[in-house]
CSV table of C-alpha atoms in Angstrom, one decimal:
chain,number,residue,atom,x,y,z
A,1,MET,CA,0.0,0.0,0.0
A,2,LEU,CA,2.8,2.4,0.9
A,3,ASP,CA,4.6,1.5,-2.2
A,4,HIS,CA,1.5,2.2,-4.2
A,5,ASN,CA,1.0,5.6,-2.6
A,6,SER,CA,4.7,6.3,-3.1
A,7,GLU,CA,4.4,5.8,-6.8
A,8,TRP,CA,1.4,8.0,-7.1
A,9,GLY,CA,3.4,10.7,-5.3
A,10,LYS,CA,6.2,10.4,-7.6
A,11,LEU,CA,3.9,10.7,-10.6
A,12,ALA,CA,2.2,13.6,-9.2
A,13,GLY,CA,5.4,15.4,-8.7
A,14,ARG,CA,6.6,14.7,-12.2
A,15,ILE,CA,3.3,16.0,-13.5
A,16,ALA,CA,3.7,19.1,-11.3
A,17,ILE,CA,7.4,19.6,-12.5
A,18,GLY,CA,6.3,19.2,-16.1
A,19,LEU,CA,3.4,21.6,-15.9
A,20,ALA,CA,5.7,24.2,-14.2
A,21,ALA,CA,8.2,23.8,-16.8
A,22,ALA,CA,5.7,24.3,-19.5
A,23,TYR,CA,4.4,27.4,-18.0
A,24,PHE,CA,7.8,28.7,-17.6
A,25,ILE,CA,8.7,28.0,-21.1
A,26,SER,CA,5.5,29.6,-22.3
A,27,PHE,CA,6.0,32.6,-20.2
A,28,PHE,CA,9.6,33.0,-21.3
A,29,TYR,CA,8.6,32.7,-25.0
A,30,LYS,CA,5.8,35.2,-24.7
A,31,MET,CA,8.3,37.6,-22.9
A,32,VAL,CA,10.9,37.2,-25.4
A,33,LYS,CA,8.3,37.9,-28.4
A,34,VAL,CA,7.0,41.0,-26.8
A,35,ARG,CA,10.5,42.3,-25.8
A,36,LEU,CA,11.8,41.7,-29.4
A,37,ILE,CA,9.0,44.0,-30.9
A,38,PHE,CA,10.1,46.7,-28.6
A,39,TYR,CA,13.6,46.2,-29.2
A,40,ARG,CA,13.1,46.6,-32.9
A,41,LEU,CA,11.0,49.7,-32.4
A,42,LYS,CA,13.7,51.2,-30.1
A,43,LYS,CA,16.3,50.4,-33.1
A,44,GLN,CA,14.1,52.3,-35.4
A,45,GLY,CA,14.0,55.3,-33.1
A,46,MET,CA,10.4,55.1,-32.2
A,47,PRO,CA,9.4,57.1,-29.3
A,48,MET,CA,9.4,55.5,-25.8
A,49,PRO,CA,10.5,56.1,-22.3
A,50,PRO,CA,13.7,54.3,-21.2
A,51,TRP,CA,13.3,50.6,-22.1
A,52,ASN,CA,14.9,47.6,-20.4
A,53,PRO,CA,15.3,44.2,-22.3
A,54,ILE,CA,14.1,42.4,-19.3
A,55,LEU,CA,11.6,44.7,-17.5
A,56,GLY,CA,10.4,46.6,-20.6
A,57,HIS,CA,8.9,49.9,-19.2
A,58,LEU,CA,7.7,48.3,-16.0
A,59,HIS,CA,10.3,50.1,-13.9
A,60,VAL,CA,9.5,53.4,-15.6
A,61,VAL,CA,5.8,53.0,-14.7
A,62,ALA,CA,6.6,51.7,-11.2
A,63,GLY,CA,8.8,54.7,-10.4
A,64,PHE,CA,6.6,57.4,-12.3
A,65,SER,CA,3.4,56.2,-10.4
A,66,LYS,CA,5.0,56.9,-7.0
A,67,GLN,CA,4.9,60.6,-7.9
A,68,PHE,CA,1.1,60.8,-8.0
A,69,PRO,CA,-1.9,59.7,-5.8
A,70,SER,CA,-2.5,56.1,-5.7
A,71,ASP,CA,-6.1,56.5,-7.0
A,72,MET,CA,-5.1,58.5,-10.1
A,73,GLN,CA,-6.6,57.4,-13.3
A,74,GLN,CA,-4.1,55.4,-15.5
A,75,ALA,CA,-4.9,57.5,-18.5
A,76,GLN,CA,-4.0,60.7,-16.5
A,77,SER,CA,-0.6,59.3,-15.4
A,78,PHE,CA,0.2,58.2,-18.9
A,79,GLY,CA,-0.6,61.7,-20.0
A,80,ALA,CA,1.5,63.2,-17.3
A,81,LEU,CA,4.4,61.0,-18.4
A,82,ALA,CA,4.1,62.5,-22.0
A,83,SER,CA,4.0,66.1,-20.6
A,84,GLN,CA,7.2,65.5,-18.7
A,85,ASN,CA,9.1,64.3,-21.6
A,86,PRO,CA,9.1,66.5,-24.8
A,87,GLU,CA,10.1,63.6,-27.0
A,88,LEU,CA,7.0,61.6,-25.9
A,89,GLN,CA,4.3,64.6,-26.2
A,90,ALA,CA,3.0,63.5,-29.5
A,91,GLY,CA,2.7,59.8,-28.4
A,92,TYR,CA,4.8,56.8,-27.5
A,93,TYR,CA,5.1,53.1,-27.3
A,94,LEU,CA,4.8,51.4,-23.8
A,95,ASP,CA,5.8,47.9,-22.9
A,96,VAL,CA,4.1,46.6,-19.7
A,97,TRP,CA,3.9,43.0,-20.4
A,98,PRO,CA,3.0,40.7,-18.6
A,99,PHE,CA,0.5,43.3,-16.9
A,100,GLY,CA,-0.8,44.7,-20.3
A,101,VAL,CA,-0.4,44.3,-24.0
A,102,PRO,CA,2.0,46.4,-26.1
A,103,MET,CA,0.7,49.8,-26.5
A,104,PHE,CA,1.0,53.0,-28.4
A,105,LEU,CA,-0.3,55.8,-26.4
A,106,VAL,CA,-1.7,58.8,-28.1
A,107,ALA,CA,-0.9,62.1,-26.3
A,108,SER,CA,-1.9,64.7,-28.9
A,109,PRO,CA,-5.0,65.9,-30.6
A,110,GLU,CA,-3.3,65.7,-33.8
A,111,LEU,CA,-2.5,61.9,-33.6
A,112,ALA,CA,-6.0,61.3,-32.0
A,113,VAL,CA,-7.6,62.7,-35.0
A,114,GLN,CA,-5.6,60.5,-37.3
A,115,ALA,CA,-6.4,57.5,-35.4
A,116,CYS,CA,-10.0,58.1,-35.0
A,117,GLN,CA,-11.0,60.0,-38.0
A,118,THR,CA,-8.4,60.1,-40.8
A,119,TYR,CA,-7.6,56.5,-40.8
A,120,ASP,CA,-10.3,55.1,-38.5
A,121,LEU,CA,-8.0,52.6,-36.9
A,122,PRO,CA,-9.8,49.5,-35.5
A,123,LYS,CA,-10.4,49.5,-31.8
A,124,PRO,CA,-8.2,47.0,-29.9
A,125,ASP,CA,-9.6,43.6,-28.5
A,126,VAL,CA,-8.5,44.6,-25.1
A,127,LEU,CA,-11.4,47.2,-24.9
A,128,ALA,CA,-14.2,44.5,-25.0
A,129,PRO,CA,-13.8,42.9,-21.8
A,130,ILE,CA,-13.5,46.2,-20.0
A,131,ILE,CA,-16.1,48.4,-21.6
A,132,GLY,CA,-18.2,45.5,-22.6
A,133,GLU,CA,-18.8,44.5,-18.9
A,134,MET,CA,-20.0,48.2,-18.1
A,135,ALA,CA,-22.1,48.5,-21.3
A,136,GLY,CA,-23.8,45.0,-21.3
A,137,GLY,CA,-22.0,43.5,-24.3
A,138,ARG,CA,-20.7,44.6,-27.6
A,139,ASN,CA,-21.4,48.4,-28.2
A,140,LEU,CA,-20.4,51.4,-30.1
A,141,PHE,CA,-17.1,51.6,-28.1
A,142,VAL,CA,-15.8,48.4,-29.1
A,143,VAL,CA,-17.0,47.3,-32.5
A,144,ASN,CA,-15.5,48.1,-35.8
A,145,GLY,CA,-16.5,48.5,-39.5
A,146,ALA,CA,-20.1,48.0,-40.7
A,147,GLU,CA,-21.1,47.0,-37.1
A,148,TRP,CA,-19.8,50.2,-35.7
A,149,LYS,CA,-21.6,52.3,-38.5
A,150,ARG,CA,-24.8,50.7,-37.8
A,151,ALA,CA,-24.6,51.4,-34.0
A,152,ARG,CA,-23.4,54.9,-34.8
A,153,GLU,CA,-26.4,55.6,-37.0
A,154,LEU,CA,-28.7,54.9,-34.1
A,155,PHE,CA,-27.4,57.9,-32.2
A,156,ASN,CA,-27.0,60.4,-35.1
A,157,TYR,CA,-30.2,62.2,-34.2
A,158,GLY,CA,-29.2,62.5,-30.5
A,159,PHE,CA,-26.0,64.1,-31.4
A,160,SER,CA,-27.3,66.4,-34.2
A,161,MET,CA,-27.0,70.1,-33.7
A,162,SER,CA,-30.8,70.7,-33.3
A,163,ALA,CA,-31.0,67.9,-30.8
A,164,VAL,CA,-27.9,69.2,-28.8
A,165,MET,CA,-29.4,72.8,-28.8
A,166,SER,CA,-32.7,71.9,-27.6
A,167,ARG,CA,-31.0,70.4,-24.5
A,168,VAL,CA,-28.9,73.5,-23.7
A,169,PRO,CA,-31.4,74.9,-21.0
A,170,GLN,CA,-31.5,71.6,-19.1
A,171,ILE,CA,-27.7,71.3,-19.3
A,172,VAL,CA,-27.3,74.8,-18.0
A,173,GLU,CA,-29.8,74.2,-15.1
A,174,GLU,CA,-27.6,71.3,-14.0
A,175,ALA,CA,-24.6,73.3,-14.4
A,176,GLU,CA,-26.0,76.0,-12.1
A,177,VAL,CA,-26.5,73.3,-9.4
A,178,PHE,CA,-23.0,72.2,-9.9
A,179,VAL,CA,-21.6,75.7,-9.6
A,180,ASP,CA,-23.8,76.4,-6.4
A,181,ILE,CA,-22.3,73.2,-4.8
A,182,LEU,CA,-18.8,74.4,-5.6
A,183,LEU,CA,-19.4,77.9,-4.2
A,184,GLU,CA,-20.9,76.3,-1.0
A,185,HIS,CA,-17.5,74.2,-0.5
A,186,ALA,CA,-15.6,77.4,-1.3
A,187,ARG,CA,-17.4,79.4,1.4
A,188,LYS,CA,-16.9,76.5,3.9
A,189,GLY,CA,-13.3,76.1,3.1
A,190,ASP,CA,-13.5,72.4,3.4
A,191,THR,CA,-11.7,69.7,1.6
A,192,PHE,CA,-14.0,67.6,-0.5
A,193,SER,CA,-14.0,65.2,-3.5
A,194,LEU,CA,-14.2,67.1,-6.7
A,195,ASP,CA,-14.4,63.8,-8.5
A,196,GLN,CA,-17.4,62.6,-6.7
A,197,VAL,CA,-19.2,66.0,-7.2
A,198,ALA,CA,-18.2,66.1,-10.9
A,199,CYS,CA,-19.3,62.6,-11.5
A,200,SER,CA,-22.7,63.2,-9.9
A,201,TYR,CA,-23.0,66.5,-12.2
A,202,VAL,CA,-22.4,64.2,-15.2
A,203,MET,CA,-24.7,61.6,-14.2
A,204,ASP,CA,-27.5,64.2,-13.4
A,205,ILE,CA,-27.2,65.5,-17.1
A,206,ILE,CA,-27.1,62.0,-18.5
A,207,GLY,CA,-30.0,60.8,-16.3
A,208,HIS,CA,-31.9,64.2,-17.2
A,209,GLU,CA,-31.4,63.7,-20.9
A,210,ALA,CA,-32.0,60.0,-21.2
A,211,LEU,CA,-35.2,60.0,-19.0
């Protein structure tokens, strides 16, 4: 009985070692594949923060994030990184694998227009699980091509000039409430969450217009 259990133990150990080795090889292969992409981009002189062949840009992101509040939005921190480095102010590549896919971050209006309008680049697949969860599935913000065009057409009237102008009085009304709240905090001289107040303001407008 003991010999039988011992054999099973040895077999389980071999399987565990094999799985660990397979995982390590897969991890190493993916890391090399991603790092080679950025190595070639760096050789071509593409804009990016200081890059490390092993860590990619993880060390840059880790060091940079310490300069800002822990609850700062990721997009804001990436924008701040661009603003502090003149060579990155139009846009830059960022390698944060294995915590994210290879990215090119747009940091200027000109490049944003090119990406969204001039060339209408397809939206990346990484958006779907994030925005899809919030929006209840495939939606205008994650689809491309004919599917996006059909979804956009459903909103055309709502964003027409006549429709927007007809809603201005309600938007101004909500804005006045927002200003009153800010003035009240200013009179008190207290510390408050501007993010929470601003989010409530935006949700009031959306709720008012949607309902």
